[in-house]
Amino acid sequence: MRYQKLKGMVDILPGESEHWQYLESIAQKVFNNYQYHEIRTPLLEQYDVFARSSGDSSDIVSKEMYDFEDKGHRHVALRPEGTAGVVRAYVENKLFGPDHIHPYKVWYKGPMFRYERPQSGRQRQFHQIGVEALGSDSPAIDVETIAMASDFLHELGLTNYKVVINTLGDQQTRSAYHQALLDYLMPLKEQLSADSKERLTKNPLRILDSKDSQDQEIVAHAPSILDYLTPAAQEHFEQVQQLLAALEIDYEIDANMVRGLDYYNHTIFEIMMTSPAFGNKEMTLIAGGRYNGLVAELGGPEVAGVGFGMGVERLLLVLKQQQDNLPAPNYPDIYLVAVDQSSSLEVSKLLAQLRKVGISAERDYLDKKVKGQFKQADRMHAKFTLAIGEQELKEHKAQLKRMQDGQQVEVDLTKISDLITKVQEG
Ligand code: ATP
Ligand code: MG
């Protein structure tokens, strides 16, 4: 029997995992500056948490969920996205209460699961980093999330991205627009794709998001939601734009942009980028928006919410395209070479001392000859080597060799601080 990983699942191996750690550390740093705190919710939830929040007619719920009955006959599902679990936790832990700071601002990272057809950039287990701010209606917090997303990309050294915004308005806007869209699309029904014909009765707004080219042509002439905004929705959208301008964040408005999930209203946004990583096509890196109905939908009070999510795999594809933006790999600062059996113990002791002060140090564990150990140090890109044998131990002196240029300096083995300083100086 040869075991293989499941279709659409990926191993993230050393060499690659460092990139993930780097990206996650930047997220943590930027989000901390904005006072968002990390939340970790279960990967497995009641099926209804997702069905309720994403909407039964969404692709995620109707086609892509990993759901099953557990041994206790509960209908459960692996999370397909992060927001529903966060909102479930918010309601269940009564985080809307007076003991907590509002808006309640969190971020998360981790695997998501969708049973899709795997292809480049599309997996069945993939990863998202996301943020949610719960408990504020203010357009300022919509803009804060956009600014934070943009800062995050900047910190990663990415600049050639585009912020696109739209509004889905409030309930009243949505129903008025829904009708206008139906009036426009109904006579064109026979020209729509099979999927969109179905959407026509279930959720016509989703047709705006269709990937079918014929649908897209029809959609291009559809009425604009911006003509159906209530005064309140209009005001909210205008304030968002004023604030974006004040923060000098460039943006475009795309009146046809909608979200795949049912719970969004008011501001929605995407950050897009064209990169050779995507065959020079434009791709969405970060997508988010406001979802004022969701907390109540999941059994909580009428509390507003706004957030975004990003696909980590997609972001890493872009970063790898621009290698300069990725950090140097984690090479050892020093490799200790044990010249003979008798010095092995001393090498281990020295190794422990160096590691204790934060120096990344390595040695041989395969009984390699001296030559083999140096070869290994080279292969690992060790910055320095230090060979220790009987003679070095007797004289309490050894030669610290800088691998890059072969330069050697003598270190006093009775004074570990001497060695530490020289290694740290590089
Ligand atoms: P798409 O239209 O590409 O299917 P989506 O609307 O389903 O995207 P969201 O639910 O908004 O995507 O998820 C946010 C991000 O998560 C996407 O922009 C993408 O980067 C990433 N993502 C979504 N599904 C997958 C997947 N199956 N594999 C890898 N990344 C994914
Ligand atoms: Mg999808």
Short mmCIF file of C-alpha atoms and ligand atoms in Angstrom, two decimals:
data_model
loop_
_atom_site.label_atom_id
_atom_site.label_comp_id
_atom_site.label_asym_id
_atom_site.label_seq_id
_atom_site.Cartn_x
_atom_site.Cartn_y
_atom_site.Cartn_z
CA MET A 1 0.00 0.00 0.00
CA ARG A 2 1.40 3.39 -0.98
CA TYR A 3 -0.10 6.22 0.98
CA GLN A 4 -0.74 9.52 -0.69
CA LYS A 5 -2.19 12.77 0.48
CA LEU A 6 -5.80 13.36 -0.48
CA LYS A 7 -6.59 15.15 -3.71
CA GLY A 8 -6.48 18.92 -3.29
CA MET A 9 -4.40 18.71 -0.10
CA VAL A 10 -0.84 20.02 0.07
CA ASP A 11 2.19 19.37 2.28
CA ILE A 12 3.96 22.55 3.31
CA LEU A 13 7.56 21.46 3.75
CA PRO A 14 10.57 23.19 5.32
CA GLY A 15 11.95 25.66 2.82
CA GLU A 16 8.37 26.65 2.09
CA SER A 17 7.07 26.88 5.66
CA GLU A 18 9.50 29.75 6.38
CA HIS A 19 7.60 31.83 3.83
CA TRP A 20 4.37 31.06 5.64
CA GLN A 21 5.85 32.03 8.99
CA TYR A 22 7.13 35.26 7.53
CA LEU A 23 3.78 36.20 6.02
CA GLU A 24 1.97 35.32 9.23
CA SER A 25 4.41 37.35 11.30
CA ILE A 26 3.79 40.43 9.15
CA ALA A 27 0.04 39.92 9.52
CA GLN A 28 0.42 39.66 13.29
CA LYS A 29 2.55 42.80 13.44
CA VAL A 30 0.30 44.95 11.27
CA PHE A 31 -2.94 43.74 12.85
CA ASN A 32 -1.54 44.27 16.35
CA ASN A 33 -0.82 47.89 15.45
CA TYR A 34 -4.48 48.28 14.62
CA GLN A 35 -5.44 46.58 17.91
CA TYR A 36 -6.84 43.40 16.38
CA HIS A 37 -6.24 40.35 18.55
CA GLU A 38 -5.86 36.78 17.42
CA ILE A 39 -8.79 34.41 17.81
CA ARG A 40 -8.60 30.65 17.25
CA THR A 41 -11.86 28.86 16.66
CA PRO A 42 -12.42 25.14 15.93
CA LEU A 43 -11.95 23.75 12.44
CA LEU A 44 -15.10 21.69 12.92
CA GLU A 45 -18.47 23.32 13.61
CA GLN A 46 -22.12 22.45 13.41
CA TYR A 47 -23.12 22.35 9.77
CA ASP A 48 -25.82 24.95 10.42
CA VAL A 49 -23.29 27.60 11.48
CA PHE A 50 -22.08 27.73 7.88
CA ALA A 51 -25.40 26.97 6.20
CA ARG A 52 -27.01 29.83 8.12
CA SER A 53 -24.31 32.37 7.50
CA SER A 54 -23.28 31.63 3.91
CA GLY A 55 -26.83 30.98 2.73
CA ASP A 56 -28.14 27.63 1.51
CA SER A 57 -27.93 28.70 -2.11
CA SER A 58 -24.26 29.70 -1.98
CA ASP A 59 -21.77 27.47 -3.83
CA ILE A 60 -19.93 26.96 -0.58
CA VAL A 61 -22.92 25.41 1.14
CA SER A 62 -24.60 23.70 -1.78
CA LYS A 63 -21.50 22.19 -3.40
CA GLU A 64 -18.27 22.70 -1.55
CA MET A 65 -18.70 21.81 2.10
CA TYR A 66 -16.94 18.92 3.75
CA ASP A 67 -19.88 17.88 5.89
CA PHE A 68 -20.65 14.59 7.54
CA GLU A 69 -22.41 12.97 10.46
CA ASP A 70 -20.15 12.40 13.46
CA LYS A 71 -20.37 9.35 15.73
CA GLY A 72 -22.97 11.13 17.84
CA HIS A 73 -25.14 11.68 14.74
CA ARG A 74 -24.48 15.42 14.65
CA HIS A 75 -24.33 17.08 11.28
CA VAL A 76 -20.93 18.78 11.30
CA ALA A 77 -18.68 20.48 8.74
CA LEU A 78 -15.06 21.50 8.30
CA ARG A 79 -14.99 25.27 8.07
CA PRO A 80 -15.05 26.59 4.50
CA GLU A 81 -14.32 30.17 5.66
CA GLY A 82 -13.48 32.01 8.85
CA THR A 83 -16.19 34.55 9.54
CA ALA A 84 -19.02 32.21 10.56
CA GLY A 85 -16.97 30.53 13.29
CA VAL A 86 -15.79 33.87 14.66
CA VAL A 87 -19.34 35.19 14.81
CA ARG A 88 -20.54 31.95 16.42
CA ALA A 89 -17.82 32.37 19.09
CA TYR A 90 -18.73 36.04 19.54
CA VAL A 91 -22.36 35.17 20.21
CA GLU A 92 -21.69 32.07 22.30
CA ASN A 93 -19.13 33.82 24.55
CA LYS A 94 -21.30 36.93 24.79
CA LEU A 95 -18.44 39.07 23.56
CA PHE A 96 -20.98 41.77 22.72
CA GLY A 97 -21.49 42.33 26.46
CA PRO A 98 -20.32 45.25 28.63
CA ASP A 99 -17.24 43.36 29.89
CA HIS A 100 -15.63 43.68 26.51
CA ILE A 101 -14.12 46.46 24.44
CA HIS A 102 -16.16 47.48 21.41
CA PRO A 103 -15.85 47.17 18.53
CA TYR A 104 -14.53 43.70 19.26
CA LYS A 105 -11.61 43.35 16.86
CA VAL A 106 -10.05 39.99 16.00
CA TRP A 107 -7.91 38.31 13.37
CA TYR A 108 -7.41 34.67 12.52
CA LYS A 109 -5.27 32.46 10.35
CA GLY A 110 -5.61 28.84 9.39
CA PRO A 111 -6.83 26.14 7.07
CA MET A 112 -10.22 26.21 5.33
CA PHE A 113 -11.80 23.33 3.44
CA ARG A 114 -13.81 23.38 0.24
CA TYR A 115 -14.61 20.40 -1.93
CA GLU A 116 -13.74 22.02 -5.25
CA ARG A 117 -12.04 20.79 -8.39
CA PRO A 118 -8.36 21.24 -7.59
CA GLN A 119 -6.33 23.31 -10.06
CA SER A 120 -3.59 25.87 -9.93
CA GLY A 121 -4.33 28.18 -6.99
CA ARG A 122 -7.38 26.16 -6.00
CA GLN A 123 -7.07 23.49 -3.33
CA ARG A 124 -9.41 21.56 -1.07
CA GLN A 125 -7.49 22.51 2.03
CA PHE A 126 -6.26 26.06 1.66
CA HIS A 127 -5.43 28.85 4.07
CA GLN A 128 -6.87 32.19 4.87
CA ILE A 129 -5.88 35.08 7.07
CA GLY A 130 -8.77 37.31 8.01
CA VAL A 131 -10.00 40.02 10.35
CA GLU A 132 -13.38 40.91 11.84
CA ALA A 133 -14.54 44.02 13.70
CA LEU A 134 -17.83 43.47 15.47
CA GLY A 135 -20.06 46.10 17.03
CA SER A 136 -19.65 49.28 15.04
CA ASP A 137 -21.75 50.80 12.26
CA SER A 138 -19.22 53.51 11.57
CA PRO A 139 -17.91 53.89 8.02
CA ALA A 140 -14.58 54.64 9.71
CA ILE A 141 -14.20 51.00 10.64
CA ASP A 142 -14.95 49.89 7.07
CA VAL A 143 -12.09 52.13 6.04
CA GLU A 144 -9.86 50.92 8.87
CA THR A 145 -10.07 47.36 7.55
CA ILE A 146 -9.25 48.54 4.03
CA ALA A 147 -6.32 50.60 5.32
CA MET A 148 -5.07 47.63 7.33
CA ALA A 149 -5.24 45.31 4.31
CA SER A 150 -3.36 47.87 2.29
CA ASP A 151 -0.73 48.37 5.00
CA PHE A 152 -0.26 44.63 5.19
CA LEU A 153 0.51 44.41 1.46
CA HIS A 154 2.86 47.38 1.77
CA GLU A 155 4.75 45.69 4.61
CA LEU A 156 5.18 42.66 2.35
CA GLY A 157 6.76 44.95 -0.22
CA LEU A 158 3.85 44.78 -2.64
CA THR A 159 2.74 48.05 -4.19
CA ASN A 160 1.12 47.37 -7.56
CA TYR A 161 -2.31 46.52 -6.21
CA LYS A 162 -5.69 48.10 -6.76
CA VAL A 163 -8.41 48.71 -4.20
CA VAL A 164 -11.91 48.29 -5.63
CA ILE A 165 -14.97 49.17 -3.60
CA ASN A 166 -18.71 49.01 -3.98
CA THR A 167 -21.77 49.19 -1.77
CA LEU A 168 -24.60 46.73 -1.48
CA GLY A 169 -26.62 49.29 0.50
CA ASP A 170 -29.10 48.39 3.20
CA GLN A 171 -32.08 46.04 3.18
CA GLN A 172 -34.29 48.53 1.36
CA THR A 173 -31.62 49.18 -1.26
CA ARG A 174 -31.20 45.46 -1.79
CA SER A 175 -34.91 44.76 -2.35
CA ALA A 176 -35.34 47.70 -4.73
CA TYR A 177 -32.27 46.65 -6.67
CA HIS A 178 -33.28 42.99 -6.61
CA GLN A 179 -36.49 43.94 -8.43
CA ALA A 180 -34.72 46.17 -10.94
CA LEU A 181 -32.23 43.40 -11.70
CA LEU A 182 -35.02 40.85 -12.20
CA ASP A 183 -36.89 43.22 -14.51
CA TYR A 184 -33.73 43.56 -16.58
CA LEU A 185 -32.68 39.90 -16.59
CA MET A 186 -36.00 38.11 -17.00
CA PRO A 187 -36.42 38.95 -20.69
CA LEU A 188 -32.81 37.75 -21.25
CA LYS A 189 -33.27 34.53 -19.33
CA GLU A 190 -32.76 32.18 -22.29
CA GLN A 191 -29.36 33.73 -23.03
CA LEU A 192 -28.04 33.17 -19.51
CA SER A 193 -25.86 30.21 -18.52
CA ALA A 194 -27.57 27.26 -16.83
CA ASP A 195 -26.11 28.30 -13.46
CA SER A 196 -27.35 31.85 -13.83
CA LYS A 197 -30.83 30.71 -14.88
CA GLU A 198 -30.99 28.98 -11.54
CA ARG A 199 -29.58 32.02 -9.71
CA LEU A 200 -32.39 34.07 -11.24
CA THR A 201 -34.91 32.55 -8.86
CA LYS A 202 -32.58 31.92 -5.91
CA ASN A 203 -30.26 34.92 -5.79
CA PRO A 204 -30.10 37.12 -8.91
CA LEU A 205 -27.42 39.35 -7.37
CA ARG A 206 -24.98 36.46 -7.80
CA ILE A 207 -25.36 36.64 -11.56
CA LEU A 208 -23.25 39.81 -11.41
CA ASP A 209 -20.43 37.58 -10.17
CA SER A 210 -20.76 34.98 -12.95
CA LYS A 211 -17.54 33.79 -14.57
CA ASP A 212 -19.39 32.90 -17.81
CA SER A 213 -18.45 35.33 -20.62
CA GLN A 214 -21.95 35.50 -22.13
CA ASP A 215 -23.36 36.25 -18.65
CA GLN A 216 -20.73 38.92 -18.20
CA GLU A 217 -21.78 40.65 -21.41
CA ILE A 218 -25.38 40.74 -20.26
CA VAL A 219 -24.37 41.95 -16.82
CA ALA A 220 -22.33 44.80 -18.29
CA HIS A 221 -25.59 46.54 -19.22
CA ALA A 222 -27.50 45.70 -16.04
CA PRO A 223 -28.84 48.51 -13.86
CA SER A 224 -26.39 49.83 -11.27
CA ILE A 225 -27.02 49.35 -7.56
CA LEU A 226 -25.66 52.85 -7.02
CA ASP A 227 -28.91 54.21 -8.51
CA TYR A 228 -30.98 52.42 -5.87
CA LEU A 229 -29.21 53.49 -2.67
CA THR A 230 -31.39 54.86 0.12
CA PRO A 231 -30.23 58.22 1.54
CA ALA A 232 -28.71 56.41 4.54
CA ALA A 233 -26.84 53.93 2.35
CA GLN A 234 -25.68 56.77 0.12
CA GLU A 235 -24.40 58.68 3.15
CA HIS A 236 -22.49 55.66 4.46
CA PHE A 237 -20.84 55.10 1.09
CA GLU A 238 -19.90 58.77 0.74
CA GLN A 239 -18.25 58.79 4.14
CA VAL A 240 -16.26 55.71 3.26
CA GLN A 241 -14.97 57.49 0.17
CA GLN A 242 -14.14 60.68 2.05
CA LEU A 243 -12.15 58.72 4.61
CA LEU A 244 -10.30 56.74 1.97
CA ALA A 245 -9.35 60.02 0.31
CA ALA A 246 -8.23 61.45 3.65
CA LEU A 247 -5.94 58.45 4.17
CA GLU A 248 -4.69 58.82 0.61
CA ILE A 249 -5.79 55.34 -0.34
CA ASP A 250 -6.45 55.18 -4.07
CA TYR A 251 -9.56 53.26 -5.01
CA GLU A 252 -11.93 52.51 -7.85
CA ILE A 253 -15.66 51.89 -7.69
CA ASP A 254 -17.05 48.83 -9.46
CA ALA A 255 -20.83 48.99 -9.26
CA ASN A 256 -21.10 45.39 -10.47
CA MET A 257 -18.96 43.92 -7.74
CA VAL A 258 -20.87 41.63 -5.38
CA ARG A 259 -19.84 39.07 -2.79
CA GLY A 260 -20.31 35.32 -2.99
CA LEU A 261 -21.81 35.18 0.47
CA ASP A 262 -25.31 36.31 1.39
CA TYR A 263 -24.57 38.21 4.54
CA TYR A 264 -22.83 41.28 3.15
CA ASN A 265 -24.32 44.80 3.00
CA HIS A 266 -23.02 48.36 2.64
CA THR A 267 -19.30 48.51 1.85
CA ILE A 268 -17.63 45.63 0.05
CA PHE A 269 -14.11 45.72 -1.28
CA GLU A 270 -11.49 43.70 -3.06
CA ILE A 271 -7.79 44.23 -3.44
CA MET A 272 -6.65 42.99 -6.81
CA MET A 273 -3.34 42.49 -8.48
CA THR A 274 -2.03 41.55 -11.89
CA SER A 275 1.02 39.36 -11.62
CA PRO A 276 2.99 36.93 -13.78
CA ALA A 277 2.09 34.49 -10.98
CA PHE A 278 -1.45 34.51 -12.39
CA GLY A 279 -0.46 34.52 -16.07
CA ASN A 280 -0.72 38.33 -15.98
CA LYS A 281 -4.43 38.11 -15.30
CA GLU A 282 -5.99 40.22 -12.61
CA MET A 283 -6.72 38.27 -9.42
CA THR A 284 -8.34 39.11 -6.12
CA LEU A 285 -5.92 38.87 -3.21
CA ILE A 286 -8.10 40.22 -0.42
CA ALA A 287 -11.88 40.39 -0.25
CA GLY A 288 -14.06 41.83 2.45
CA GLY A 289 -16.96 43.94 3.47
CA ARG A 290 -19.69 44.70 5.93
CA TYR A 291 -22.14 42.07 7.19
CA ASN A 292 -24.55 43.75 9.56
CA GLY A 293 -27.13 40.94 9.59
CA LEU A 294 -24.89 38.06 10.46
CA VAL A 295 -24.61 38.28 14.24
CA ALA A 296 -28.39 38.29 14.61
CA GLU A 297 -28.65 35.50 12.04
CA LEU A 298 -26.49 33.35 14.32
CA GLY A 299 -28.59 34.06 17.39
CA GLY A 300 -26.93 37.22 18.74
CA PRO A 301 -28.16 40.79 19.10
CA GLU A 302 -28.40 43.23 16.18
CA VAL A 303 -24.70 43.98 16.04
CA ALA A 304 -22.84 45.23 12.99
CA GLY A 305 -19.76 43.55 11.55
CA VAL A 306 -17.08 44.17 8.97
CA GLY A 307 -14.02 42.19 7.91
CA PHE A 308 -11.91 40.69 5.18
CA GLY A 309 -10.24 37.44 4.24
CA MET A 310 -7.31 36.63 2.04
CA GLY A 311 -6.05 33.48 0.39
CA VAL A 312 -2.54 32.81 1.67
CA GLU A 313 -1.54 30.48 -1.18
CA ARG A 314 -2.40 33.15 -3.71
CA LEU A 315 -0.44 35.80 -1.85
CA LEU A 316 2.60 33.56 -1.60
CA LEU A 317 2.51 32.96 -5.36
CA VAL A 318 2.85 36.72 -5.84
CA LEU A 319 5.60 37.04 -3.25
CA LYS A 320 7.60 34.24 -4.79
CA GLN A 321 7.38 35.98 -8.12
CA GLN A 322 9.19 38.87 -6.44
CA GLN A 323 11.77 36.83 -4.51
CA ASP A 324 13.38 39.95 -3.06
CA ASN A 325 10.37 40.34 -0.83
CA LEU A 326 10.93 37.02 0.89
CA PRO A 327 13.18 36.76 3.94
CA ALA A 328 16.51 34.96 3.92
CA PRO A 329 16.18 31.30 4.90
CA ASN A 330 16.98 30.25 8.44
CA TYR A 331 20.62 29.14 8.07
CA PRO A 332 22.75 28.21 11.08
CA ASP A 333 24.98 30.95 12.50
CA ILE A 334 27.58 28.38 13.37
CA TYR A 335 28.37 24.71 12.79
CA LEU A 336 30.54 23.02 15.40
CA VAL A 337 32.87 20.38 14.04
CA ALA A 338 33.97 17.60 16.39
CA VAL A 339 37.44 16.66 15.19
CA ASP A 340 37.61 13.41 17.16
CA GLN A 341 35.47 11.23 19.40
CA SER A 342 36.95 12.73 22.57
CA SER A 343 35.77 16.26 21.75
CA SER A 344 32.19 15.26 21.00
CA LEU A 345 30.97 15.90 24.54
CA GLU A 346 32.57 19.37 24.67
CA VAL A 347 31.01 20.20 21.31
CA SER A 348 27.56 19.29 22.65
CA LYS A 349 28.09 21.44 25.74
CA LEU A 350 29.24 24.41 23.70
CA LEU A 351 26.34 23.93 21.31
CA ALA A 352 23.87 24.09 24.21
CA GLN A 353 25.47 27.29 25.54
CA LEU A 354 25.29 29.00 22.15
CA ARG A 355 21.67 28.01 21.59
CA LYS A 356 20.77 29.31 25.02
CA VAL A 357 21.85 32.83 24.06
CA GLY A 358 19.87 32.72 20.83
CA ILE A 359 22.55 31.65 18.40
CA SER A 360 21.36 29.17 15.82
CA ALA A 361 23.91 26.38 16.05
CA GLU A 362 24.28 22.88 14.64
CA ARG A 363 26.58 19.85 14.82
CA ASP A 364 26.93 16.40 13.26
CA TYR A 365 24.96 13.41 14.55
CA LEU A 366 25.95 10.84 11.94
CA ASP A 367 29.57 10.19 12.98
CA LYS A 368 30.83 11.95 9.89
CA LYS A 369 34.54 12.45 9.35
CA VAL A 370 35.90 16.02 9.70
CA LYS A 371 35.79 16.57 5.96
CA GLY A 372 32.19 15.37 5.83
CA GLN A 373 31.25 17.71 8.68
CA PHE A 374 32.68 20.72 6.86
CA LYS A 375 30.83 19.65 3.74
CA GLN A 376 27.62 19.48 5.72
CA ALA A 377 28.24 22.95 7.22
CA ASP A 378 28.67 24.26 3.69
CA ARG A 379 25.51 22.57 2.47
CA MET A 380 23.55 24.07 5.34
CA HIS A 381 24.94 27.54 4.54
CA ALA A 382 26.40 27.89 8.03
CA LYS A 383 27.90 31.34 8.53
CA PHE A 384 30.77 30.10 10.69
CA THR A 385 32.42 26.81 11.55
CA LEU A 386 34.42 26.05 14.66
CA ALA A 387 36.46 22.84 14.72
CA ILE A 388 37.25 21.42 18.16
CA GLY A 389 39.61 18.52 18.80
CA GLU A 390 41.97 17.26 21.46
CA GLN A 391 44.51 19.99 20.77
CA GLU A 392 41.97 22.83 20.89
CA LEU A 393 40.66 21.53 24.20
CA LYS A 394 44.17 21.32 25.64
CA GLU A 395 45.08 24.84 24.53
CA HIS A 396 41.59 26.29 25.18
CA LYS A 397 41.78 27.93 21.78
CA ALA A 398 40.08 27.28 18.45
CA GLN A 399 39.81 28.84 14.99
CA LEU A 400 36.48 30.42 14.09
CA LYS A 401 36.16 30.24 10.33
CA ARG A 402 33.88 32.52 8.34
CA MET A 403 32.62 30.31 5.53
CA GLN A 404 31.92 33.06 3.05
CA ASP A 405 35.58 34.14 2.69
CA GLY A 406 37.50 31.54 4.71
CA GLN A 407 38.77 34.21 7.11
CA GLN A 408 39.83 32.70 10.45
CA VAL A 409 40.07 34.26 13.91
CA GLU A 410 41.16 32.67 17.14
CA VAL A 411 38.65 32.37 19.97
CA ASP A 412 39.31 31.74 23.65
CA LEU A 413 37.34 28.65 24.67
CA THR A 414 37.46 29.59 28.35
CA LYS A 415 35.46 32.71 27.55
CA ILE A 416 32.23 31.80 25.78
CA SER A 417 31.38 35.51 25.52
CA ASP A 418 34.35 35.92 23.17
CA LEU A 419 32.87 33.38 20.76
CA ILE A 420 29.35 34.77 21.10
CA THR A 421 30.46 38.30 20.28
CA LYS A 422 32.42 37.21 17.23
CA VAL A 423 29.54 35.11 15.87
CA GLN A 424 27.04 37.88 16.49
CA GLU A 425 29.25 40.41 14.76
CA GLY A 426 29.02 38.16 11.68
P1 ATP B 1 -13.48 32.24 -6.19
O1 ATP B 1 -14.48 33.10 -6.88
O2 ATP B 1 -12.07 32.32 -6.75
O3 ATP B 1 -13.95 30.83 -5.98
P2 ATP B 1 -14.40 32.89 -3.60
O4 ATP B 1 -15.36 33.98 -3.81
O5 ATP B 1 -14.91 31.51 -3.41
O6 ATP B 1 -13.30 32.89 -4.76
P3 ATP B 1 -13.77 33.81 -0.98
O7 ATP B 1 -14.78 32.92 -0.38
O8 ATP B 1 -14.03 35.27 -1.04
O9 ATP B 1 -13.40 33.28 -2.43
O10 ATP B 1 -12.34 33.53 -0.29
C1 ATP B 1 -11.33 34.53 -0.19
C2 ATP B 1 -10.03 34.08 -0.81
O11 ATP B 1 -9.70 32.76 -0.45
C3 ATP B 1 -10.03 34.05 -2.32
O12 ATP B 1 -9.79 35.32 -2.83
C4 ATP B 1 -8.89 33.09 -2.63
O13 ATP B 1 -7.65 33.75 -2.55
C5 ATP B 1 -8.97 32.12 -1.49
N1 ATP B 1 -9.61 30.88 -1.89
C6 ATP B 1 -10.93 30.61 -1.99
N2 ATP B 1 -11.14 29.35 -2.35
C7 ATP B 1 -9.89 28.78 -2.49
C8 ATP B 1 -9.41 27.48 -2.83
N3 ATP B 1 -10.24 26.48 -3.09
N4 ATP B 1 -8.08 27.27 -2.86
C9 ATP B 1 -7.21 28.27 -2.58
N5 ATP B 1 -7.60 29.52 -2.25
C10 ATP B 1 -8.92 29.78 -2.20
MG MG B 2 -15.17 29.85 -4.64
#
